[in-house]
Structure formats: structure tokens, C-alpha cells
CSV table of C-alpha atoms and ligand atoms in Angstrom, one decimal:
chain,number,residue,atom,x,y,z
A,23,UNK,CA,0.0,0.0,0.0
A,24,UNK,CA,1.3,3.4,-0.7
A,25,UNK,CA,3.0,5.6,2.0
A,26,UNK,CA,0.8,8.9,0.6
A,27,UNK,CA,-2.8,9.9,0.7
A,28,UNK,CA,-4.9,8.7,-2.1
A,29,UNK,CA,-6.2,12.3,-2.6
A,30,UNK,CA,-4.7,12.4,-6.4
A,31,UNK,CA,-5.6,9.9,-9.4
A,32,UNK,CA,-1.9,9.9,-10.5
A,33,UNK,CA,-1.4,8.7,-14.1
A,34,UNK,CA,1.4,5.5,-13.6
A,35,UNK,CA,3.9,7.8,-15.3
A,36,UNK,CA,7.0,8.4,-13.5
A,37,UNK,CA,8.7,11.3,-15.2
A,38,UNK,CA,12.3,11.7,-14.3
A,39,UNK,CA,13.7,14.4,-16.6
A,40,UNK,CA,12.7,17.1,-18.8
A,41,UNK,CA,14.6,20.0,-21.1
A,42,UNK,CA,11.9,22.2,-22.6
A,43,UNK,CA,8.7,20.9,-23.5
A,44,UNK,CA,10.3,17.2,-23.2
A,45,UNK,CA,9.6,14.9,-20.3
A,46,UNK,CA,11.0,11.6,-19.9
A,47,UNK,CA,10.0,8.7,-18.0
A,48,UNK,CA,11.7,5.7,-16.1
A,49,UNK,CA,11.8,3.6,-19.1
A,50,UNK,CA,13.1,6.4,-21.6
A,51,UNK,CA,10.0,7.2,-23.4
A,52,UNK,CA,10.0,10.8,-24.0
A,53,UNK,CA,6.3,13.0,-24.3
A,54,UNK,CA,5.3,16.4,-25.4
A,55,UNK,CA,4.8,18.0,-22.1
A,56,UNK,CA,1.4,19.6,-23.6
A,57,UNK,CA,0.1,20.1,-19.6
A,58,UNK,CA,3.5,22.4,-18.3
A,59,UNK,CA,2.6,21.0,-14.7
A,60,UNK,CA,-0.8,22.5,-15.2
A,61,UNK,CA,-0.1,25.9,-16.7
A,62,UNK,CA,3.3,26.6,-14.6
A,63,UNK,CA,6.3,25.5,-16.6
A,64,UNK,CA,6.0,29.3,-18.7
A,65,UNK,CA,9.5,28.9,-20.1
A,66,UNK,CA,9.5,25.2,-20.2
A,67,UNK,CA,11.4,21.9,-18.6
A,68,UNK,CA,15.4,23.1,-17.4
A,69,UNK,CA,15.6,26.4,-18.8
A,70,UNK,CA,19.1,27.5,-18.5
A,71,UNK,CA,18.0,30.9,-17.0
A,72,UNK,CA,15.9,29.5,-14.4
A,73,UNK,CA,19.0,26.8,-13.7
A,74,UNK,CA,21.5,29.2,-13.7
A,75,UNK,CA,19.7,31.4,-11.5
A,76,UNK,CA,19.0,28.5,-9.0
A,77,UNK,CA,22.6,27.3,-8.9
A,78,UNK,CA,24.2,31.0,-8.3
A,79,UNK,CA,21.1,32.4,-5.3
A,80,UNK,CA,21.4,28.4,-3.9
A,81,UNK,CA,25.2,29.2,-3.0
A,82,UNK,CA,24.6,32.5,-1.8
A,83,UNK,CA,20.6,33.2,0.4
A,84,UNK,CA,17.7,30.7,0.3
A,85,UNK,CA,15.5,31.7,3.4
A,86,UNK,CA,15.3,34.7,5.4
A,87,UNK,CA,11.7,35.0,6.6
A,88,UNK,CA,10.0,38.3,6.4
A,89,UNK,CA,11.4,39.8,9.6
A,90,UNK,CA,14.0,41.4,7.6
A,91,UNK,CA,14.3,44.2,4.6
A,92,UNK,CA,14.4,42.5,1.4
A,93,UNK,CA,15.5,44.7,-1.8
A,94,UNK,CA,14.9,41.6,-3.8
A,95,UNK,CA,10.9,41.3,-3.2
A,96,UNK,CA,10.7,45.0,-4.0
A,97,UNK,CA,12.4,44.5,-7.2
A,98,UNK,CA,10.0,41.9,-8.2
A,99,UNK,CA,7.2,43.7,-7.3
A,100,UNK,CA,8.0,46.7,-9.5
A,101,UNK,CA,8.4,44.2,-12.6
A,102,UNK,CA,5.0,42.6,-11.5
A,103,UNK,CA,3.3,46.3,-10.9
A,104,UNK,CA,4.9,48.1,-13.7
A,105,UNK,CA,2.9,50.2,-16.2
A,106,UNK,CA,-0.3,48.6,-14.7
A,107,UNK,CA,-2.5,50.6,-12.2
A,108,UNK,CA,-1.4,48.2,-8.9
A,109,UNK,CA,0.7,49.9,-6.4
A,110,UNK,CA,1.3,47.1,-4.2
A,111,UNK,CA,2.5,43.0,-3.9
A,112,UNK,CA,2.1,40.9,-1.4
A,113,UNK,CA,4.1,37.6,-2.0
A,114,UNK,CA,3.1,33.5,-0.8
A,115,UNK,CA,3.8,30.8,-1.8
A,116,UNK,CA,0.5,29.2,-4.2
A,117,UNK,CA,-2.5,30.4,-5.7
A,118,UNK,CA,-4.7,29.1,-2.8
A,119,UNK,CA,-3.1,31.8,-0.5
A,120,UNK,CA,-2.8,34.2,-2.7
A,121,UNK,CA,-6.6,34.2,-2.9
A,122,UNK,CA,-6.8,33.8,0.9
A,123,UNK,CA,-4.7,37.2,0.7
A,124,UNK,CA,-7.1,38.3,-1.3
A,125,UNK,CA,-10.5,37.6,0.4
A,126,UNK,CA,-9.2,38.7,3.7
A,127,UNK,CA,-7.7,42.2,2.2
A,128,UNK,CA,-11.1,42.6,0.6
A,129,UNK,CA,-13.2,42.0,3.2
A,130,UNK,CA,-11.2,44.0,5.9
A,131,UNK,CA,-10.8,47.1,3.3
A,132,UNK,CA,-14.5,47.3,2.8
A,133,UNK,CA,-16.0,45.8,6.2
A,134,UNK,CA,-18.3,43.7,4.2
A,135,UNK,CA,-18.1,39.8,4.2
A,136,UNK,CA,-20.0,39.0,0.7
A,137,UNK,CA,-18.3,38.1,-1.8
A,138,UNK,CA,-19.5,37.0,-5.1
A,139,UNK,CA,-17.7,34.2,-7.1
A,140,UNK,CA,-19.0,32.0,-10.6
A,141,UNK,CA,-20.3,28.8,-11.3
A,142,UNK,CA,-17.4,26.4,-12.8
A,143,UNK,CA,-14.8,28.6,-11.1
A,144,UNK,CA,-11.4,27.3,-9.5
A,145,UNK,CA,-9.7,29.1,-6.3
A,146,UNK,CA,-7.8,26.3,-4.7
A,147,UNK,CA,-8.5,23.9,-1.7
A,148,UNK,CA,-7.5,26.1,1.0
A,149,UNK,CA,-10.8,26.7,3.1
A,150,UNK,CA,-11.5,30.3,2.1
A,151,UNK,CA,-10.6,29.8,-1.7
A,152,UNK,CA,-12.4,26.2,-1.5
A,153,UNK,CA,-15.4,28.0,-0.2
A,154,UNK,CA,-15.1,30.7,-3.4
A,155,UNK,CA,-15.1,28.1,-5.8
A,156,UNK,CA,-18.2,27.3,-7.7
A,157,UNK,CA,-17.7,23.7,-8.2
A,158,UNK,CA,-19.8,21.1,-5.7
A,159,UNK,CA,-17.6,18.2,-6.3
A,160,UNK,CA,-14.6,20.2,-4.7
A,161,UNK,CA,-16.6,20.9,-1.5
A,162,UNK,CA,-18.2,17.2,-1.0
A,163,UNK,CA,-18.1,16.0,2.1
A,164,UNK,CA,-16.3,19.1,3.7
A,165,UNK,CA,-19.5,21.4,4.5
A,166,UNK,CA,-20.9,23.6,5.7
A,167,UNK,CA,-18.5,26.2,4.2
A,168,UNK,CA,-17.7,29.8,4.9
A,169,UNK,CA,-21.1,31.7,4.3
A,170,UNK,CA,-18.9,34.5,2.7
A,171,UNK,CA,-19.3,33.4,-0.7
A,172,UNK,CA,-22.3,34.1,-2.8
A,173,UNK,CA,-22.1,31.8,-6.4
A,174,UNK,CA,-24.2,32.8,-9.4
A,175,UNK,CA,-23.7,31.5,-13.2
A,176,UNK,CA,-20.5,33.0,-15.0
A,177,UNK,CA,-21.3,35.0,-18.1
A,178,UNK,CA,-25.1,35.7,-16.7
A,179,UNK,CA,-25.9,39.5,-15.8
A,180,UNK,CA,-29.2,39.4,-14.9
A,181,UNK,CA,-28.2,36.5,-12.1
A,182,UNK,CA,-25.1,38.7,-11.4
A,183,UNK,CA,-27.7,41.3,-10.7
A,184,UNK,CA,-30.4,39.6,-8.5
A,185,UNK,CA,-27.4,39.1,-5.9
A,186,UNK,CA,-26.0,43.0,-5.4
A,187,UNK,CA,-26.6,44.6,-2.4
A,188,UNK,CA,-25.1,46.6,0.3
A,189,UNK,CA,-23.2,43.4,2.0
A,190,UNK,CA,-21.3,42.9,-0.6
A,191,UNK,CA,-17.5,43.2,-0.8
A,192,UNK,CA,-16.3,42.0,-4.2
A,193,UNK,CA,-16.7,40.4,-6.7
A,194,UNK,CA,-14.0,37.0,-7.6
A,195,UNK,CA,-13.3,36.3,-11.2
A,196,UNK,CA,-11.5,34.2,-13.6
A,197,UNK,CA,-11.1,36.3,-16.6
A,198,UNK,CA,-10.9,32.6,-18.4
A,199,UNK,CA,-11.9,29.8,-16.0
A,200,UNK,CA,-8.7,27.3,-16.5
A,201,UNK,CA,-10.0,24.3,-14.3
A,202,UNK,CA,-13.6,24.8,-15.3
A,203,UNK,CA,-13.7,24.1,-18.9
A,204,UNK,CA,-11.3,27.0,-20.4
A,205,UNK,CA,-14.8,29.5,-20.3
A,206,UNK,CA,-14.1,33.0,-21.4
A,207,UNK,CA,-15.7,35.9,-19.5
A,208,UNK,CA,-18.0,38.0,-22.8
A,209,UNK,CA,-17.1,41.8,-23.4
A,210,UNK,CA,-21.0,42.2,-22.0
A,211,UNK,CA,-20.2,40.5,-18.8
A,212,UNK,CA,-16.8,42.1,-18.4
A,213,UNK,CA,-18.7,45.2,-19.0
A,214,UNK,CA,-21.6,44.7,-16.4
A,215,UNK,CA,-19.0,43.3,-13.8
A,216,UNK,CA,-17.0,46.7,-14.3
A,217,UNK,CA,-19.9,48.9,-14.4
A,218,UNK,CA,-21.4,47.0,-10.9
A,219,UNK,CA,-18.1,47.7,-9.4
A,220,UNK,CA,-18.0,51.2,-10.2
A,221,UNK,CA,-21.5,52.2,-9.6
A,222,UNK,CA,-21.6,49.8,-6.1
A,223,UNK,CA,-18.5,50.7,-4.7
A,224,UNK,CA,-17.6,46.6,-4.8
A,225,UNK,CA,-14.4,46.0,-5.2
A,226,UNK,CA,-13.1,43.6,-8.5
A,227,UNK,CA,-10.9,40.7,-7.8
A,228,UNK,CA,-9.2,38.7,-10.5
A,229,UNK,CA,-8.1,35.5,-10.2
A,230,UNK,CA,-4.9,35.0,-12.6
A,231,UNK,CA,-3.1,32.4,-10.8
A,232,UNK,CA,-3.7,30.1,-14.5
A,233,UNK,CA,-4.1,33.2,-16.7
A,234,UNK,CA,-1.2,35.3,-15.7
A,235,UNK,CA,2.6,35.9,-16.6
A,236,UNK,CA,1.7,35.7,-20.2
A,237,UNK,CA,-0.3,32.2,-20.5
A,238,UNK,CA,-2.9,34.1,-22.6
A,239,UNK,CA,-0.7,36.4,-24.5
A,240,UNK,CA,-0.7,39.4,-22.8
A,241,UNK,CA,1.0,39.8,-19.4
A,242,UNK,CA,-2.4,39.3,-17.3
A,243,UNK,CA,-5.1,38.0,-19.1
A,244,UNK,CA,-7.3,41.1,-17.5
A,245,UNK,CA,-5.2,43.8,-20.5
A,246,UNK,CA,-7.8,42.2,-22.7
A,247,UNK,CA,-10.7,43.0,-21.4
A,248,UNK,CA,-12.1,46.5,-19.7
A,249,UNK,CA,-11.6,45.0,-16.2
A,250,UNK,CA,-9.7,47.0,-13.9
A,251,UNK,CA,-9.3,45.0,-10.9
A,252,UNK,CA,-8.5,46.3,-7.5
A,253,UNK,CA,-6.8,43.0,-6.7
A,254,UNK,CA,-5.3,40.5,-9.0
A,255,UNK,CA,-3.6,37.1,-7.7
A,256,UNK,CA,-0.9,35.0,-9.2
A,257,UNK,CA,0.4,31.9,-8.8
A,258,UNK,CA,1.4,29.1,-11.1
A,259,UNK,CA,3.4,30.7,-14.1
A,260,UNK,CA,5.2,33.4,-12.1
A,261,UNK,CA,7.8,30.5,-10.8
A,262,UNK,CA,7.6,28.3,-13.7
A,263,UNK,CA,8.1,25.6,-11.5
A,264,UNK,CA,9.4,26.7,-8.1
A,265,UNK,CA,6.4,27.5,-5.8
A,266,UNK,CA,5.6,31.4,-5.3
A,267,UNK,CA,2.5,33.4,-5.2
A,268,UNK,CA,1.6,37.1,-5.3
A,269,UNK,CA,-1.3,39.4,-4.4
A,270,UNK,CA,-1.4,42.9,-5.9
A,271,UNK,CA,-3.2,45.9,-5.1
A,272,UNK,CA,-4.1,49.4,-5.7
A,273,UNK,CA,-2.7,52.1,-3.9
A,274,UNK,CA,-6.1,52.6,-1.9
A,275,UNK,CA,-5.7,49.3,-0.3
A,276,UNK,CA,-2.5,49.4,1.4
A,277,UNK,CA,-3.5,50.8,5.0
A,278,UNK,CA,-5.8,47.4,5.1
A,279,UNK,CA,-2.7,45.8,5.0
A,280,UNK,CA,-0.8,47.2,8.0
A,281,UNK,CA,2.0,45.6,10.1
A,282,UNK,CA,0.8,42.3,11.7
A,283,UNK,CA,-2.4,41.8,9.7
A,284,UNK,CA,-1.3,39.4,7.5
A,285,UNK,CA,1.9,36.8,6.8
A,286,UNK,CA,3.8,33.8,5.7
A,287,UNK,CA,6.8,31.9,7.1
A,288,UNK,CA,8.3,31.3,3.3
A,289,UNK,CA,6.2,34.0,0.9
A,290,UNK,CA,9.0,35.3,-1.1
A,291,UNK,CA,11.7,34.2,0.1
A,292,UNK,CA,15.4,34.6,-2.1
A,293,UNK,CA,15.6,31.6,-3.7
A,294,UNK,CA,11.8,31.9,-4.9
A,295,UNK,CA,12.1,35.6,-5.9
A,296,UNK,CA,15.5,34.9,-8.0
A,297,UNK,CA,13.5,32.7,-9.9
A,298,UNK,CA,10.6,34.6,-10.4
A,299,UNK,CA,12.7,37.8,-11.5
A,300,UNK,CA,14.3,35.2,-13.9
A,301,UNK,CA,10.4,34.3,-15.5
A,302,UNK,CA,9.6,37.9,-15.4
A,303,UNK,CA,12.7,39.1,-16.9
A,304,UNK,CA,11.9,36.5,-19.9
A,305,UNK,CA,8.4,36.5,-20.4
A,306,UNK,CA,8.1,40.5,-20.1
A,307,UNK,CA,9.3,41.8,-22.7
A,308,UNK,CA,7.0,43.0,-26.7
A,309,UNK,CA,9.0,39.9,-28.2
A,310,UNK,CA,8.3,36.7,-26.3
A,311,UNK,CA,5.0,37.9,-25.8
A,312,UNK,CA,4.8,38.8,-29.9
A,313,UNK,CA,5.8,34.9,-29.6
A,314,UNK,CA,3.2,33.8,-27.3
A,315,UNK,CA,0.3,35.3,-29.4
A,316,UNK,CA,1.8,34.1,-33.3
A,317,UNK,CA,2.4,30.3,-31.6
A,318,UNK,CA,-1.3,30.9,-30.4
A,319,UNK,CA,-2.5,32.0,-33.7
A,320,UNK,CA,-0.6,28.9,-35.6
A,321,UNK,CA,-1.8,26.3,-33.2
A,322,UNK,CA,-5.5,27.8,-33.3
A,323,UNK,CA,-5.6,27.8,-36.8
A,324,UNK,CA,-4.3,24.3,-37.7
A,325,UNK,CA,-6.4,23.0,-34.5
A,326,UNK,CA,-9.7,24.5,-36.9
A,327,UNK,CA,-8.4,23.5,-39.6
A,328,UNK,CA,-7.4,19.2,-38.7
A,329,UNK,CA,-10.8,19.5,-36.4
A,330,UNK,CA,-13.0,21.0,-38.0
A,331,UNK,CA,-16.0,19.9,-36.0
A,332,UNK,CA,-14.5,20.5,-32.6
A,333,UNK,CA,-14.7,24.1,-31.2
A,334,UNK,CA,-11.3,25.4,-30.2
A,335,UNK,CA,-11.9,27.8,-27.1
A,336,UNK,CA,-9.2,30.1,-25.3
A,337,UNK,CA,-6.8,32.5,-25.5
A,338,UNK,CA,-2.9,32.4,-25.9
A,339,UNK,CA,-1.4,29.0,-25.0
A,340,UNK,CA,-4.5,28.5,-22.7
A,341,UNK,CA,-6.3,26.6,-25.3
A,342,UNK,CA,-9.2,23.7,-25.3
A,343,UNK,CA,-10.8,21.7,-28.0
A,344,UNK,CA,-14.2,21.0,-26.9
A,345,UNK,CA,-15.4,17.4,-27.2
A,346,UNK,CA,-19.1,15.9,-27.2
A,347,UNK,CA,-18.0,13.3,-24.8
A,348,UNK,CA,-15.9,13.0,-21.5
A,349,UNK,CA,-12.4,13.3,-22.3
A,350,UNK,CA,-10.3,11.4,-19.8
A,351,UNK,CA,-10.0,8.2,-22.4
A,352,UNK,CA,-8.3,10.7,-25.0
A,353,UNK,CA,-5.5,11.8,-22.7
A,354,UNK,CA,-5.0,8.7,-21.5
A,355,UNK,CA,-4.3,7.6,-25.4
A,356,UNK,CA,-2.3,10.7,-26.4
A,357,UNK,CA,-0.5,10.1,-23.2
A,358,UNK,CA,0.5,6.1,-25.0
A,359,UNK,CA,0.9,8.2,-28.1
A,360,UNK,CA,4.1,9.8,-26.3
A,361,UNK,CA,1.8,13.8,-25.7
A,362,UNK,CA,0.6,14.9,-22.2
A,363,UNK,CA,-2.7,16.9,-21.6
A,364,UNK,CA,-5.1,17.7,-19.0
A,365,UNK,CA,-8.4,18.4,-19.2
A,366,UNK,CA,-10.9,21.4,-18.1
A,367,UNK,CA,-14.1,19.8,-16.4
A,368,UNK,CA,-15.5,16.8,-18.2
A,369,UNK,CA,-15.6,17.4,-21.5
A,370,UNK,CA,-12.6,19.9,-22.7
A,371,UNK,CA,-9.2,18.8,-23.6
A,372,UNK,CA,-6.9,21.9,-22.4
A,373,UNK,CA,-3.7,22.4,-24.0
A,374,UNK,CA,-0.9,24.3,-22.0
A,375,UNK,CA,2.5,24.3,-23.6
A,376,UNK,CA,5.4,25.8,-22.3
A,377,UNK,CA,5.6,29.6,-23.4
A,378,UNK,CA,8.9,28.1,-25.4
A,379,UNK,CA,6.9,26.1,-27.4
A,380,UNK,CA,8.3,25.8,-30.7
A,381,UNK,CA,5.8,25.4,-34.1
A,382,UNK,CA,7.4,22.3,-35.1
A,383,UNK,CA,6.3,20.5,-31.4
A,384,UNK,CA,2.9,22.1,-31.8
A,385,UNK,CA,2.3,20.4,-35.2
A,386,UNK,CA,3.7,16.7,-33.5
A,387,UNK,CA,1.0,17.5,-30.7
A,388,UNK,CA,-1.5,18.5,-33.1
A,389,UNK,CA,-0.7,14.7,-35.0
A,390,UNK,CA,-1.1,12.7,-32.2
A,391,UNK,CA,-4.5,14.8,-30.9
A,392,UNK,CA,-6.1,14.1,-34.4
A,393,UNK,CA,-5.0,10.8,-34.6
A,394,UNK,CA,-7.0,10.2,-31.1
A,395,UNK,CA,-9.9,12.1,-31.5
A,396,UNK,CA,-13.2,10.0,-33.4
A,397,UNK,CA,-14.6,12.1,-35.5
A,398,UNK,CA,-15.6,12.3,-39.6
A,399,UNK,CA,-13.6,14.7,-41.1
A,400,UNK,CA,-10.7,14.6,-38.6
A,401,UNK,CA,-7.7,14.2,-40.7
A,402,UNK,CA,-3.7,14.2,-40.2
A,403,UNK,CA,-1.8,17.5,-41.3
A,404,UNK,CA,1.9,16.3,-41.2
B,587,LIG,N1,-6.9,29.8,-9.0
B,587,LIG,C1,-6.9,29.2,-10.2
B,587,LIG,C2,-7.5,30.0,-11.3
B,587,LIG,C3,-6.3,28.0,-10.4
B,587,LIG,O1,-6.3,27.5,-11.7
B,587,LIG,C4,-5.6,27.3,-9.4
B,587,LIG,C5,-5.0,26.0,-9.6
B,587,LIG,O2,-5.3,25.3,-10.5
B,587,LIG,C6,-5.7,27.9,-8.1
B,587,LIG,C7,-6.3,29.1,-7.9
B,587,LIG,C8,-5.0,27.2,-6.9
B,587,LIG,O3,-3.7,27.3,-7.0
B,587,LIG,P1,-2.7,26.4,-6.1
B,587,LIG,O4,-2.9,25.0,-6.6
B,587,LIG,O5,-1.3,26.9,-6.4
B,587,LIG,O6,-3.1,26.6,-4.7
């Protein structure tokens, strides 16, 4: 019997190396890491930034705490904050807490406890951002959970509507839901979401722990839409791989946040931070993000054109073919077909490549994902 909790359905794949969007396994087979440890690997398997980075900060500061000054953190959060309207960061360790950061600033800032979160959402398994997330099978068996949360259909304005009123805090968003079935919030809902906000006084919280650090093209998926959150959370992508989260906030916020309100043992400590200045220092600049939206482009248009009948949904390289059936026995044949995936919900395959991704590997993965999927008119295009 195994030694750890069952609490996974672990695919029996033991993966013992990658470089780029390679992974190998125990017996040498080599995949097309097409799932980037779920939308985290931004610049892929071993990059030599990232491992150069980890080698020289591992020789010289790992772990400080936050009792002490840290010129590093504040150099991070000015790449994270820079040219957007957010004044502050406050770093952790995963997405979970960052949206813990978040439901606690937003609630003490306004003295309100409501906060309003979407059907098919994803927040994490933390208690709090368990609570805010609108999917029953994620809180079976661990009721009842924090009345804060109020959880109306995504994309619905009249519903959105119906719940507004003075107790109200926030509202919590996904600008695409990642874990729900890659669903993109409309223009019209962005809009009516903004204008509730502005009219209500409610503040706007965006989750981009899946979205952010240039997954969907831009920096935050947020710049593409006329959301202007008050607080935006980050997780996943801003380590691309080593575990760090972020909460960041407008300048109005940052009294809320006074000495002693709020804390971590490990958020942001050196060795975390050097990496994550190394991510941000790659993935922030007009030409890999000119990358990330032509790879998106290519690899949208051949997924329309080899699947015709499929809908491809997303944005960036936070895409997902949707299928008419469940999809778990597809991944579980590109997966023998030597190309990893994921799904979103039931029914959607999701495809997150490294940001490195290169054409050629995107037309392999597209080979193996028509060779799997049943349908007339599905065809091979290499
Ligand atoms: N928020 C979103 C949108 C996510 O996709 C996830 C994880 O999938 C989380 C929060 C939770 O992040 P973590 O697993 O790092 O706690």
C-alpha cells in the first residue's frame, strides 16, 4: 500500500527528466509535455536561465523570513506592478493563498463579508478559496463552508444582478476559468461586472493564478478586457516551477494591510524571488509575448483546420478543444501516443505548452491529438 494519501488519481507515469517541453520517463519514453505541470512551466522543462539562477542564489541566500528588509521582493514587485495601475504586492507561496490574501484584504478594506464568485470557477483547496469556488464536487463531504461566498452562473448579468446589495465586498473572477472548462468571460459581462463595481463601490478581484505571466498572450489576461481590478492574484506561471505566489493591489488598499495583519513563514523568500525575477525578466518583454500570441495564432488555426468539427476555445497558449464526450480516455491515449494533456471539467481537452513552445512540437502534438480524437472529417496535417 502506498505511504501517501490517495487524494490524487496519479497517471502511472514516473517522469524523471525534462529540457523544454520534453519529459521523460523511467523507461526512456520521451512526451510532449502539452500540460506544463498545469499551466506553470512558462518557459519550459530546465531552462538555462531558471537553472543558472537556481545554482548561483542556492550558493549565496535561500531563506530569510519576512522579519527582515528584502530589496529583492521589492524589485519583483515593480516588474509585476509596472505600467499597470497596482501599487502594491504581497508575495506567498501558491494560488490558494494568494486568494486567501485576497478575500481577507477585501473583506477587511471594505467591512463587508459578501463576496461573489461564478459557477465552474477554481480558487484552490484552502478553506476560504475552496469555499469561493463554484464547483460542488470540490466541496463534498467538507460542508458547511464559509457563508462568505455568494455563487451565481459565469457569463449571466441578470443573475449577477439579483445578488448585489449593500453586503457585498467583491466580486471573484477568472477572466478565463482554466479548471472549469477553459470559459471566457464575454465583453457584455466584463462590462456589467465593471460597471457593478464602479456604480456599487464593490471591489473587482481577479483571479490569474492560470491566466497570468503571459499564458494568454498578454501579461495578465485582464489587459484584454475593460476589467480593472482592485486585486489580482498570481500563482502558477510566475515560478515556472518553483512555488511562489503574489497578491497585488491598488494604492487605496494598502492601509488594510498594515504591520501584523497578514503573513507567511516562506512567501518570497530569495531563492523563490530569484526565480521569479528570472520568469519575469523573460516573459516581459513585446518579443516573447509577440511569440506567445503568433504560436497561439498557428496552433489555433491548424487545431480549426485538422478539427473541423471541434470548437477550439481560449486564449494564448490556454487553449481547449471541446469534445461531445468525457475526455479522460483521449488523454489517457495521447498520453501512450508519447503527448501529455489535462483536461478542463468533463468534456474539454486543455492544451498548455510551455511559453517556449516551438511550431514544429505544436504540429507533433497536433498529429497525435487528431489521430485520437473520433470524429468524420478529422484528418492528419503532417
Ligand atoms: N486559482 C486558479 C485559477 C487555479 O487554476 C488554481 C489551480 O489550479 C488555483 C487558484 C489554486 O492554485 P494552487 O494549486 O497553487 O493553490
Amino acid at each position: 500500500m502506498s505511504s501517501l494519501f490517495p487524494n490524487y488519481t496519479r497517471r502511472p507515469v514516473h517522469l524523471v527528466e525534462g529540457k523544454g517541453t520534453i519529459v521523460t520517463d523511467d523507461s526512456g519514453k520521451r512526451y510532449l509535455d502539452f500540460t506544463s505541470g498545469i499551466a506553470v512551466l512558462s518557459l519550459g522543462h530546465a531552462h538555462p536561465a531558471i537553472v543558472k539562477t537556481i545554482q548561483r542564489q542556492s550558493e549565496k541566500l535561500w531563506h530569510t523570513s519576512n522579519l527582515f528588509e528584502s530589496p529583492e521582493q521589492e524589485q519583483l514587485a515593480s516588474s509585476l506592478i509596472k505600467d499597470t495601475h497596482y501599487a502594491h504586492v504581497f508575495f506567498c507561496n501558491s494560488g490558494a493563498e494568494a486568494n486567501e490574501a485576497a478575500i481577507k484584504l477585501a473583506r477587511k478594506h471594505t467591512g463587508k463579508h459578501v463576496i461573489i464568485t461564478f459557477e465552474n470557477s477554481f480558487h484552490g483547496r484552502t478553506f476560504g478559496a475552496m469555499s469561493a469556488t463554484g464547483q460542488e464536487k470540490v466541496h463534498q463531504g467538507f460542508g458547511p463552508l464559509l457563508e462568505t461566498f455568494r455563487t451565481v452562473p459565469f457569463n449571466n448579468i441578470e443573475k449577477l444582478k439579483a445578488v448585489i446589495d449593500e453586503s457585498v465586498a467583491a466580486i471573484m473572477l477568472e477572466v478565463i476559468q482554466g479548471e472549469g472548462g477553459v470559459n471566457q468571460v464575454t465583453p457584455e459581462f466584463a462590462q456589467a461586472i465593471a460597471d457593478i463595481c464602479k456604480s456599487k463601490g464593490i471591489l473587482l478581484i481577479v483571479d490569474e493564478v492560470q491566466t497570468g505571466i503571459g499564458r494568454t498572450g498578454t501579461r495578465y489576461a485582464y489587459e484584454q478586457t475593460v476589467l480593472r481590478p482592485d486585486i489580482m492574484t498570481l500563482a502558477k506561471g510566475l515560478g515556472g516551477g518553483f512555488p511562489i505566489g503574489a497578491m497585488l493591489g491598488t494604492s487605496e488598499l494598502h492601509d488594510t494591510f498594515g504591520p501584523g495583519t497578514h503573513g507567511t513563514t516562506f512567501g518570497g523568500n530569495p531563492l523563490a524571488v530569484a526565480v521569479a525575477q528570472t520568469v519575469l525578466d523573460n516573459v516581459f518583454t513585446t518579443e516573447f509575448l509577440s511569440a506567445v500570441n503568433e504560436k497561439s495564432t498557428y496552433f489555433m488555426d491548424k487545431l480549426k483546420e485538422a478539427l473541423p468539427a471541434y470548437p477550439i476555445v481560449g486564449s494564448g497558449l490556454l487553449l481547449g478543444i471541446v469534445c461531445p464526450d468525457e475526455v479522460a480516455p483521449y488523454i489517457t491515449k495521447a498520453e501512450q501516443a508519447g503527448l501529455l494533456l489535462v483536461a478542463a471539467g468533463t468534456h474539454v481537452i486543455r492544451l498548455l505548452p510551455p511559453l517556449t513552445v516551438t511550431n514544429k512540437e505544436i504540429d507533433q502534438a497536433i498529429n497525435v491529438i487528431t489521430s485520437i480524437l473520433p470524429v468524420p472529417g478529422t484528418r492528419n496535417i503532417i
